[in-house]
Amino acid sequence: MSRILRATVFAGALTLAISGCGGVGGGSDEGGGTATKGALSTMGFGFSDEIATTRIEAFKRDNPDVELKVTEGAFDEQQFLSAVASGNPPDLVYMDRKLIGTYAKRGAIQPLTQCVDKQDIDLGQYRPAAREQVTLDGTVYGIPEFSTVRVVYLNEGLLKKAGLTADQVNLADWAALPALNAKLASVSGGRLDRIGIDPKIPEFLPMWAKANGVDMLSADGRAAKLDDPKVIEALTTGVNLIQQQGGWGAFKSFRDTFDFFGAQNPLSKNQIVAWPMEEWFLNQAAKNSPNAELVVKPFVDRQGKPLTQSAGQAWVITKGAKNPDAACAFVKKMTATDTWLAAAKARVDARKAAGQPFTGVYTANAEADKKIFDELYQPTGNKRFDDAVATIRSVQDAAFALPASPAGAEFDKAYYDAVNRVLAGQEQPAQALQRAQREATAALDKAAK
Amino acid sequence: MATVTPPVPGRRHRTPLARREARWAYLFLAPWIIGFLIFYAGPMLASLWLSFTEYDVINPPQYTGLDNYRQLMSDPAVARSLGNTVYYTALHVPLVMLISLGLALLLKRVGRLQGFFRTVFYLPVMTPAVAVGILFLLLLNTQDGLINRALGLVGIAGPSWTTDPHWVMPGIILMSLWSLGSTVIIYLAALQNVPRDLYEAAAIDGAGSWARFRSVTLPMISGALFFTLIVNTIASLQMFTEVYTMYFGNRETQNTFNSDAASFYVIHLFQEAFQFLHMGFASAMAWLLFVIILIITLIQVKLSNRFVYYEGEDK
């Protein structure tokens, strides 16, 4: 019997481990305040650079009576939920915009209607794609911060070696992509030495689908369209590009060795020719590979029209926020045009001190971006980078975003898993996306109840 | 003539000293008992209640009866993750035990350098699980990983350990062998406790090395073997950190690895609880695992009556 008891205790310990997981409360018990006074706590944000610190300082300067407590670190769902469950949530959370629909639907975050009115926040200044991502059923739940967009990077040196120009890389012509890819990639003996075209799936599948004329998720975020023939076609196109380059095993293992943040990046090491990627790589390239033969082009749909997918973070105010007024003042200040301008000025100064070019700050506030580029931006003198900055600016208005959804995380998982099954050779695109459609629909239906 | 009352079977006669000692024992045990009640028993009971509810952590739980358990039985993702976990356990536990026993037998013969090698074998156990996950992601890289490079030296084209669904689990099992040091140390200690005279007696009786190992060593260390069987089985069924770090830990890995092949039961449970906010369903998953572990452990305990020898125990 004693052995049975021992076994029970073992098993009990297991249950504790898996059912009693807790987090760290991010809020404060010190009492809140009213207006712009009292304690104010944030989660998911950090003083990572001058853009962050300048804006925090601006808020502190304007609100000396607010005792701001910034719990540094990326947003952690477990930490956040534990804080909510314990009745001690932080006032503000800095989270990925695609999570907002889920938390809004469940009532974990506040509608910002009153906040917007009270602080007279002009929602019109924010880019439409970012605004849509923080809006569920017509109600705004978050104030967007940065705007990350995707463009196509080309290694012109490698293109020249293949006898091609940047203009000849036409991502609108899907039928011609395999031939182009074959010219650019280098595969020998099953070993991939250079990627020709990286379709960046599964992450960029929504952008390929959009280029093919279909949204993977309905505008209200409640209906998946993953088994649409155009999505299947987009996935098939991307998968074929990878299969051409030694298959997913070789392709991924080669790509996993890339360091996009250092001097030994794949551009400088001539490891990749054409790839869509977020605009932040331009900053890294300007810093680490200023002499690289880089060309940046817009991603395009099948008619050749520029297209990009927008993503980024947003500030939300939690339902149990103890100091919602100060929180509202905070989100306004952090995303206001003047604050962004001051932060960008700090970035310009920092880059100048380091002898590096300033290639812009891209926010979800269109007015702020205009001022930053009108008043602070100076061409670097390197035509490649200056053209790239112009390209990135030009595609901001062509951006779309996956809409806020009450089951955003499950929707993402459904299509990521589908693409990975196809890449691993387990399923065909149609079969995988049909299963993903069933999984996503079940999750969306359940979340909508 | 004085009569002596025989002790009543099943009822202990306790002296005042024994009672006083028992009170002190409970006093010293109190911190653990209180901790157990608050941090173990409390959450266990709470999770049992939550398993009968729809609960997203944010809103109050709604009683749904056996719905979560019905869903458990029909959810293919649960079956997949449980299948992966059982597959891993079935291979990992015997492998760890066999290799650890082999290493412990070798270590026992090393002589003066035993202390050095003991430390060497134990050092990997000290490596944080997250670091092990990241390390093996690099080691298992198809094109440039050390493992496939080593295989290449002997003319073997290594598999795609992290992307081919058939090779994901063998890669994880390979990784799990990194931290077998503690099992080695337990076996070594058990081997060193086997009385030398038993071997001498067996040798005099004409037993060869295999017969001595089978008839002397194995029975004498069966207690340690049983302990590691139980502990490793439970740990395997709870596998989380290393695999989560490798395949689910950040946006990049979450996006580009095959989650079907690497989905372990506790990882799926964690995702249901904290990513999809299905805490009630996750609690039901936790209780199913609890029952599975309980049953497996009870079977092992039952079987141990036949195979495990405890010194000083009457059989």
Short mmCIF file of C-alpha atoms in Angstrom, two decimals, chain A residues 3-4 6-22 77-82 84-85 96 98 102-103 105-108 150 190-193 200-203 248-257 278 311 319 409-410 413 416-417 420-421 423-427 435 439 446, chain B residues 32 36 39-40 43-44 47 54-59 68 71 80 141-144 149 160 162-165 226-227 230-231 234 237-238 251-252 254-261 266 268-279 281 283 285-287 289-290 293-294 297-298 301 304-305 310 313:
data_model
loop_
_atom_site.label_atom_id
_atom_site.label_comp_id
_atom_site.label_asym_id
_atom_site.label_seq_id
_atom_site.Cartn_x
_atom_site.Cartn_y
_atom_site.Cartn_z
CA ARG A 3 4.17 1.88 -2.65
CA ILE A 4 0.82 2.86 -4.04
CA ARG A 6 4.44 6.73 -3.15
CA ALA A 7 3.23 6.35 -6.69
CA THR A 8 0.30 8.62 -5.92
CA VAL A 9 2.65 11.26 -4.58
CA PHE A 10 4.79 10.97 -7.72
CA ALA A 11 1.74 11.45 -9.85
CA GLY A 12 0.55 14.29 -7.65
CA ALA A 13 3.82 16.06 -8.20
CA LEU A 14 3.28 15.72 -11.92
CA THR A 15 -0.15 17.23 -11.73
CA LEU A 16 1.23 20.13 -9.79
CA ALA A 17 3.84 20.66 -12.44
CA ILE A 18 1.33 20.73 -15.21
CA SER A 19 -1.75 22.17 -13.63
CA GLY A 20 -0.36 24.50 -11.06
CA CYS A 21 1.90 26.48 -13.34
CA GLY A 22 1.77 30.06 -12.32
CA GLU A 77 1.10 34.92 -22.23
CA GLN A 78 1.56 32.76 -19.15
CA GLN A 79 2.77 35.71 -17.10
CA PHE A 80 -0.08 37.89 -18.31
CA LEU A 81 -2.78 35.28 -17.68
CA SER A 82 -1.42 34.53 -14.22
CA VAL A 84 -5.12 38.45 -14.69
CA ALA A 85 -6.20 35.32 -12.81
CA ASP A 96 1.57 41.67 -30.83
CA LYS A 98 -2.54 39.77 -33.84
CA THR A 102 -8.46 36.98 -28.77
CA TYR A 103 -8.02 38.99 -25.59
CA LYS A 105 -13.23 38.82 -27.25
CA ARG A 106 -12.59 37.32 -23.81
CA GLY A 107 -12.78 40.66 -22.07
CA ALA A 108 -9.20 40.74 -20.81
CA ARG A 150 7.76 43.28 -45.98
CA GLY A 190 21.98 17.39 -52.58
CA ARG A 191 23.73 20.14 -50.66
CA LEU A 192 22.33 23.66 -50.92
CA ASP A 193 25.03 26.32 -51.10
CA LYS A 200 9.41 32.55 -46.62
CA ILE A 201 6.56 30.17 -45.96
CA PRO A 202 4.70 29.47 -43.76
CA GLU A 203 5.11 32.97 -42.26
CA TRP A 248 12.83 21.35 -47.00
CA GLY A 249 15.49 19.54 -44.95
CA ALA A 250 18.42 21.02 -46.85
CA PHE A 251 16.71 24.37 -47.35
CA LYS A 252 15.77 24.95 -43.75
CA SER A 253 18.98 23.66 -42.26
CA PHE A 254 20.93 25.98 -44.57
CA ARG A 255 18.71 28.96 -43.77
CA ASP A 256 18.92 28.24 -40.03
CA THR A 257 22.63 29.02 -40.17
CA GLU A 278 10.69 42.71 -43.02
CA ALA A 311 2.52 43.64 -38.53
CA LYS A 319 -9.67 45.18 -17.90
CA ALA A 409 -3.45 32.02 -32.31
CA GLU A 410 -5.35 28.89 -33.34
CA LYS A 413 -1.29 27.40 -35.85
CA TYR A 416 1.54 26.98 -40.06
CA ASP A 417 1.03 23.30 -39.32
CA ASN A 420 4.91 22.36 -42.42
CA ARG A 421 3.14 19.09 -43.19
CA LEU A 423 7.02 20.86 -46.64
CA ALA A 424 7.78 17.64 -44.77
CA GLY A 425 6.13 15.64 -47.54
CA GLN A 426 3.37 14.31 -45.30
CA GLU A 427 0.47 15.83 -47.21
CA ARG A 435 -7.48 19.95 -42.63
CA GLU A 439 -9.20 23.08 -37.48
CA LYS A 446 -15.84 27.99 -30.55
CA TRP B 32 6.46 20.08 4.10
CA PHE B 36 2.14 20.05 0.05
CA PHE B 39 1.14 24.06 -3.43
CA TYR B 40 0.34 20.46 -4.47
CA PRO B 43 -3.79 23.09 -7.26
CA MET B 44 -4.57 19.42 -7.90
CA SER B 47 -7.44 21.54 -11.61
CA GLU B 54 -15.00 25.86 -19.69
CA TYR B 55 -12.39 28.25 -18.32
CA ASP B 56 -10.24 30.78 -20.13
CA VAL B 57 -8.50 32.22 -17.04
CA ILE B 58 -10.05 35.61 -17.75
CA ASN B 59 -13.73 34.85 -17.12
CA ASN B 68 -13.74 18.25 -21.80
CA GLN B 71 -13.38 16.08 -26.34
CA ARG B 80 -1.10 12.43 -31.67
CA ASN B 141 21.31 20.61 -38.35
CA THR B 142 21.01 18.58 -41.54
CA GLN B 143 23.74 20.26 -43.59
CA ASP B 144 26.15 21.62 -41.02
CA ARG B 149 29.21 15.70 -40.31
CA SER B 160 17.01 15.59 -41.75
CA THR B 162 14.61 18.30 -37.39
CA THR B 163 12.44 18.49 -40.49
CA ASP B 164 11.75 14.91 -41.57
CA PRO B 165 8.80 13.77 -39.42
CA PHE B 226 13.38 -0.13 -10.37
CA PHE B 227 13.82 3.36 -8.98
CA ILE B 230 9.88 4.71 -12.29
CA VAL B 231 11.58 8.09 -12.25
CA ILE B 234 7.48 9.71 -15.20
CA LEU B 237 5.84 11.27 -19.89
CA GLN B 238 6.31 14.86 -18.69
CA ARG B 251 8.29 32.60 -33.35
CA GLU B 252 10.82 31.32 -35.85
CA GLN B 254 7.10 27.69 -33.97
CA ASN B 255 6.55 28.65 -37.55
CA THR B 256 8.87 26.38 -39.39
CA PHE B 257 8.98 23.04 -37.62
CA ASN B 258 6.58 20.19 -37.96
CA SER B 259 4.52 20.41 -34.82
CA ASP B 260 2.77 17.08 -35.44
CA ALA B 261 6.02 15.17 -35.19
CA VAL B 266 2.61 18.33 -21.95
CA HIS B 268 0.10 20.37 -26.24
CA LEU B 269 -1.37 20.85 -22.78
CA PHE B 270 0.66 24.04 -22.30
CA GLN B 271 -0.48 25.40 -25.67
CA GLU B 272 -4.12 24.67 -24.89
CA ALA B 273 -3.81 26.37 -21.50
CA PHE B 274 -1.76 29.45 -22.28
CA GLN B 275 -1.90 30.06 -26.03
CA PHE B 276 -5.47 29.07 -26.77
CA LEU B 277 -6.85 29.88 -23.29
CA HIS B 278 -8.58 26.51 -22.85
CA MET B 279 -7.59 26.04 -19.22
CA PHE B 281 -9.58 21.41 -21.32
CA SER B 283 -6.87 20.59 -16.78
CA MET B 285 -5.55 16.72 -20.12
CA ALA B 286 -3.52 17.00 -16.92
CA TRP B 287 -5.82 14.59 -15.13
CA LEU B 289 -1.93 12.16 -17.77
CA PHE B 290 -2.16 11.80 -14.00
CA ILE B 293 1.11 7.78 -14.94
CA LEU B 294 -0.66 6.34 -11.92
CA THR B 297 3.45 3.26 -11.94
CA LEU B 298 1.11 0.83 -10.20
CA VAL B 301 5.15 -1.46 -8.58
CA SER B 304 8.55 -5.08 -8.92
CA ASN B 305 7.30 -7.55 -6.30
CA TYR B 310 15.55 -5.33 -1.27
CA GLU B 313 13.58 -7.99 3.07
#
